[in-house]
Amino acid sequence: EPEVTQTPSHQVTQMGQEVILRCVPISNHLYFYWYRQILGQKVEFLVSFYNNEISEKSEIFDDQFSVERPDGSNFTLKIRSTKLEDSAMYFCASLRLGTGAREQYFGPGTRLTVT
Amino acid sequence: AQKITQTQPGMFVQEKEAVTLDCTYDTSDQSYGLFWYKQPSSGEMIFLIYQGSYDEQNATEGRYSLNFQKARKSANLVISASQLGDSAMYFCAMREGGTSYGKLTFGQGTILTVHP
């Protein structure tokens, strides 16, 4: 069964450094998302992406964040200058559009630790 | 106001028994979708079941069923015949609006522990 993949599974970085989290959505999916989950808290929406542009973003998704689909398969989340409070699990998700499409498929997550 | 409320931080159930995880939601949209996801200790998010606001029947997927009470704005997950592998965090989520691609808003989650 096709699945969303994410790399790396765990990233440790120092405060102020840039990080890029990578995702490979399911191949025939057209809508992509990033969510984050701070340890012990609920999952929060960051951004959705369709047709090479941001469709919707949350208040969390400020100028320090950016997303890109650099090629036909990868979908990336960049944090320009990480802060301690960016430490969280980051989930990528994708959605097939069209008749019957409903659930977003989540990747296994990247645990980001900012020290 | 919280859009999704899960009032049970933790639930315990005996193996082979049924358990209900509560979820209430708040929306002014007529068209919306409700989802349950399971998050085991390994961290991934696994889709379990979906209920559309216009669906007349309660959704069922194997041992999972959704007790949808629209007037009360509740969408409780029922797990029948609990198994040890059901021990996990369970999240209720909502997608507002009539499109299939809207963002998901999650509740705080309920940790389910299944005892042998």
XYZ file of N, CA and C in Angstrom, chain A:
345
model
N 0.845 -1.191 0.000
C 0.000 0.000 0.000
C 0.886 1.248 0.000
N 0.566 2.211 -0.843
C 1.406 3.418 -0.894
C 1.339 4.169 0.429
N 2.442 4.854 0.756
C 2.472 5.583 2.019
C 3.282 6.862 1.867
N 3.036 7.769 2.784
C 3.802 9.014 2.855
C 5.094 8.708 3.635
N 6.204 9.164 3.109
C 7.460 8.960 3.824
C 8.052 10.307 4.226
N 8.798 10.298 5.314
C 9.424 11.523 5.800
C 10.859 11.236 6.226
N 11.723 12.191 5.912
C 13.117 12.094 6.359
C 13.589 13.448 6.861
N 14.482 13.472 7.874
C 14.884 12.319 8.670
C 13.798 11.964 9.678
N 13.986 10.868 10.393
C 13.015 10.524 11.428
C 13.256 11.372 12.673
N 14.515 11.748 12.886
C 14.852 12.595 14.031
C 15.956 13.555 13.610
N 15.744 14.822 13.921
C 16.722 15.866 13.591
C 17.006 16.675 14.840
N 18.277 16.773 15.157
C 18.698 17.618 16.276
C 19.451 18.794 15.694
N 19.097 19.994 16.122
C 19.744 21.178 15.590
C 19.925 22.207 16.685
N 20.844 23.126 16.444
C 21.054 24.184 17.429
C 20.173 25.369 17.102
N 19.779 26.059 18.121
C 18.961 27.262 17.980
C 19.611 28.216 16.976
N 18.790 28.751 16.097
C 19.303 29.690 15.108
C 19.686 29.042 13.790
N 19.791 27.724 13.762
C 20.144 27.022 12.525
C 18.909 26.823 11.657
N 19.166 26.637 10.376
C 18.104 26.322 9.430
C 17.934 24.808 9.345
N 16.686 24.370 9.254
C 16.438 22.949 9.021
C 15.473 22.782 7.858
N 15.644 21.690 7.170
C 14.711 21.329 6.099
C 14.195 19.926 6.394
N 12.892 19.832 6.505
C 12.248 18.543 6.715
C 11.662 18.098 5.385
N 11.879 16.822 5.081
C 11.492 16.328 3.763
C 10.372 15.313 3.832
N 9.546 15.341 2.818
C 8.392 14.459 2.737
C 8.247 14.000 1.284
N 7.871 12.743 1.127
C 7.472 12.270 -0.195
C 6.017 11.826 -0.081
N 5.095 12.643 -0.605
C 3.667 12.279 -0.532
C 3.363 11.074 -1.414
N 2.178 10.547 -1.275
C 1.725 9.465 -2.132
C 1.617 9.995 -3.559
N 2.016 9.198 -4.512
C 2.319 9.716 -5.852
C 1.134 10.337 -6.578
N -0.059 9.865 -6.398
C -1.185 10.461 -7.130
C -1.963 11.465 -6.280
N -1.394 11.853 -5.160
C -2.036 12.852 -4.312
C -1.630 14.249 -4.756
N -2.546 15.184 -4.584
C -2.320 16.529 -5.113
C -2.307 17.617 -4.044
N -2.782 17.292 -2.873
C -2.860 18.293 -1.804
C -1.918 17.844 -0.696
N -1.149 18.785 -0.169
C -0.127 18.429 0.814
C -0.228 19.340 2.026
N 0.176 18.790 3.151
C 0.002 19.497 4.416
C 1.218 19.271 5.315
N 1.438 20.243 6.187
C 2.327 20.058 7.329
C 1.548 20.366 8.593
N 1.732 19.473 9.574
C 1.185 19.649 10.921
C 2.344 19.490 11.891
N 2.140 20.013 13.096
C 3.145 19.745 14.112
C 2.462 19.359 15.422
N 3.207 18.628 16.239
C 2.694 18.194 17.527
C 3.792 18.383 18.559
N 3.628 19.397 19.393
C 4.543 19.574 20.506
C 4.294 18.438 21.481
N 5.350 17.955 22.113
C 5.264 16.756 22.961
C 4.116 16.839 23.954
N 3.252 15.841 23.893
C 2.152 15.756 24.845
C 0.953 16.617 24.513
N 1.020 17.323 23.378
C -0.074 18.223 23.021
C -0.788 17.748 21.756
N -1.777 18.513 21.345
C -2.540 18.084 20.177
C -1.805 18.432 18.890
N -2.258 17.812 17.834
C -1.697 18.058 16.512
C -2.260 19.388 15.995
N -1.355 20.226 15.468
C -1.778 21.553 14.982
C -1.437 21.719 13.504
N -2.344 22.292 12.779
C -2.154 22.571 11.355
C -1.152 23.696 11.163
N -0.255 23.517 10.207
C 0.677 24.585 9.849
C 0.301 25.196 8.494
N 0.236 24.350 7.467
C 0.098 24.881 6.117
C -0.441 23.803 5.185
N -1.174 24.234 4.168
C -1.568 23.329 3.095
C -1.073 23.901 1.770
N -0.883 23.021 0.807
C -0.180 23.378 -0.427
C -0.819 22.654 -1.583
N -1.117 23.409 -2.633
C -1.742 22.804 -3.802
C -1.322 23.568 -5.042
N -1.054 22.857 -6.079
C -0.727 23.477 -7.364
C 0.424 24.468 -7.223
N 1.423 24.075 -6.455
C 2.647 24.846 -6.261
C 2.468 26.165 -5.533
N 1.411 26.251 -4.741
C 1.309 27.430 -3.903
C 0.590 27.103 -2.605
N 0.814 27.950 -1.626
C 0.172 27.765 -0.335
C -1.320 28.013 -0.487
N -2.093 27.062 0.011
C -3.540 27.179 -0.035
C -4.073 27.835 1.238
N -3.534 27.430 2.361
C -3.942 27.979 3.644
C -2.782 27.845 4.615
N -2.673 28.783 5.539
C -1.646 28.664 6.567
C -2.201 29.143 7.901
N -1.614 28.643 8.976
C -2.064 29.016 10.307
C -1.196 30.165 10.839
N -1.595 30.651 11.999
C -0.822 31.734 12.644
C 0.586 31.272 13.011
N 0.727 29.972 13.230
C 2.045 29.444 13.591
C 3.014 29.611 12.424
N 2.515 29.488 11.222
C 3.336 29.501 10.007
C 3.723 30.927 9.672
N 4.733 31.431 10.397
C 5.160 32.815 10.169
C 6.307 32.859 9.153
N 6.971 33.989 9.080
C 8.005 34.189 8.056
C 9.208 33.268 8.219
N 9.320 32.639 9.358
C 10.436 31.712 9.566
C 10.211 30.381 8.841
N 8.981 30.133 8.431
C 8.642 28.874 7.785
C 8.442 29.096 6.279
N 8.799 28.085 5.525
C 8.457 28.099 4.106
C 8.285 26.654 3.642
N 7.532 26.497 2.575
C 7.332 25.177 1.996
C 7.646 25.244 0.513
N 8.005 24.087 -0.001
C 8.394 24.014 -1.400
C 8.156 22.605 -1.916
N 7.843 22.552 -3.200
C 7.803 21.250 -3.880
C 8.855 21.350 -4.982
N 10.088 21.024 -4.633
C 11.196 21.302 -5.551
C 11.201 20.432 -6.806
N 10.531 19.290 -6.733
C 10.458 18.421 -7.898
C 9.117 17.712 -7.855
N 8.949 16.689 -8.672
C 7.642 16.050 -8.751
C 7.304 15.142 -7.598
N 8.256 14.933 -6.681
C 7.966 13.974 -5.624
C 8.138 14.529 -4.217
N 9.100 15.413 -4.011
C 9.375 15.883 -2.658
C 8.544 17.100 -2.277
N 8.283 17.198 -0.984
C 7.583 18.353 -0.414
C 8.344 18.690 0.861
N 8.827 19.928 0.951
C 9.720 20.245 2.064
C 9.157 21.368 2.931
N 9.543 21.322 4.193
C 9.258 22.395 5.143
C 10.598 22.925 5.624
N 10.807 24.206 5.459
C 12.042 24.830 5.916
C 11.755 25.749 7.077
N 12.560 25.636 8.107
C 12.515 26.597 9.206
C 13.835 27.343 9.161
N 13.749 28.656 8.961
C 14.958 29.435 8.654
C 15.896 29.566 9.844
N 15.375 29.892 10.979
C 16.190 30.129 12.172
C 15.447 29.516 13.347
N 15.822 28.300 13.676
C 15.029 27.547 14.651
C 15.102 28.149 16.047
N 13.973 27.988 16.741
C 13.873 28.421 18.131
C 13.630 27.177 18.992
N 13.860 27.325 20.284
C 13.624 26.193 21.181
C 12.180 25.690 21.064
N 11.258 26.628 20.907
C 9.836 26.262 20.861
C 9.424 25.590 19.550
N 10.349 25.481 18.601
C 10.067 24.732 17.379
C 10.242 23.234 17.585
N 10.767 22.848 18.722
C 10.919 21.418 19.030
C 9.551 20.759 19.047
N 9.370 19.769 18.200
C 8.066 19.129 18.037
C 8.215 17.970 17.066
N 7.148 17.212 16.934
C 7.032 16.224 15.854
C 6.342 16.922 14.705
N 6.919 16.814 13.526
C 6.338 17.440 12.341
C 5.820 16.335 11.415
N 4.552 16.433 11.101
C 3.922 15.444 10.239
C 3.613 16.067 8.877
N 3.934 15.329 7.856
C 3.492 15.648 6.507
C 2.261 14.790 6.216
N 1.331 15.315 5.464
C 0.160 14.544 5.063
C -0.170 14.868 3.620
N -0.841 13.940 2.962
C -1.258 14.198 1.587
C -2.663 13.683 1.375
N -3.294 14.238 0.368
C -4.690 13.939 0.074
C -4.864 13.768 -1.416
N -5.590 12.720 -1.774
C -5.977 12.528 -3.176
C -7.236 13.343 -3.406
N -7.264 14.131 -4.435
C -8.485 14.872 -4.735
C -9.396 14.023 -5.612
N -10.651 14.427 -5.669
C -11.574 13.718 -6.541
C -12.628 12.967 -5.757
N -13.455 12.249 -6.481
C -14.585 11.535 -5.890
C -14.104 10.546 -4.831
N -14.715 10.616 -3.673
C -14.379 9.686 -2.608
C -13.186 10.070 -1.771
N -12.466 11.097 -2.168
C -11.304 11.499 -1.374
C -11.800 12.068 -0.050
N -11.181 11.645 1.025
C -11.640 12.159 2.299
C -10.510 12.261 3.298
N -9.809 11.153 3.577
C -8.834 11.220 4.659
C -7.465 11.641 4.157
N -6.804 12.415 5.012
C -5.421 12.763 4.760
C -4.551 11.601 5.271
N -3.572 11.244 4.455
C -2.637 10.195 4.837
C -1.409 10.842 5.448
N -1.095 10.421 6.650
C 0.019 11.022 7.374
C 1.286 10.203 7.221
N 2.407 10.909 7.177
C 3.691 10.248 7.258
C 4.028 9.910 8.700
N 5.157 9.240 8.907
C 5.528 8.798 10.255
C 6.054 9.912 11.144
N 6.303 11.078 10.560
C 6.751 12.219 11.351
C 8.263 12.370 11.411
N 8.687 13.602 11.616
C 10.089 13.914 11.928
C 10.107 14.585 13.284
N 10.863 14.002 14.187
C 10.989 14.627 15.511
C 12.132 15.628 15.457
N 11.801 16.889 15.628
C 12.801 17.967 15.606
C 13.105 18.381 17.036
N 14.368 18.341 17.386
C 14.818 18.783 18.700
C 15.764 19.951 18.510
N 15.388 21.089 19.085
C 16.218 22.291 18.986
C 16.881 22.511 20.342
N 18.213 22.568 20.326
C 18.949 22.716 21.600
C 19.583 24.096 21.710
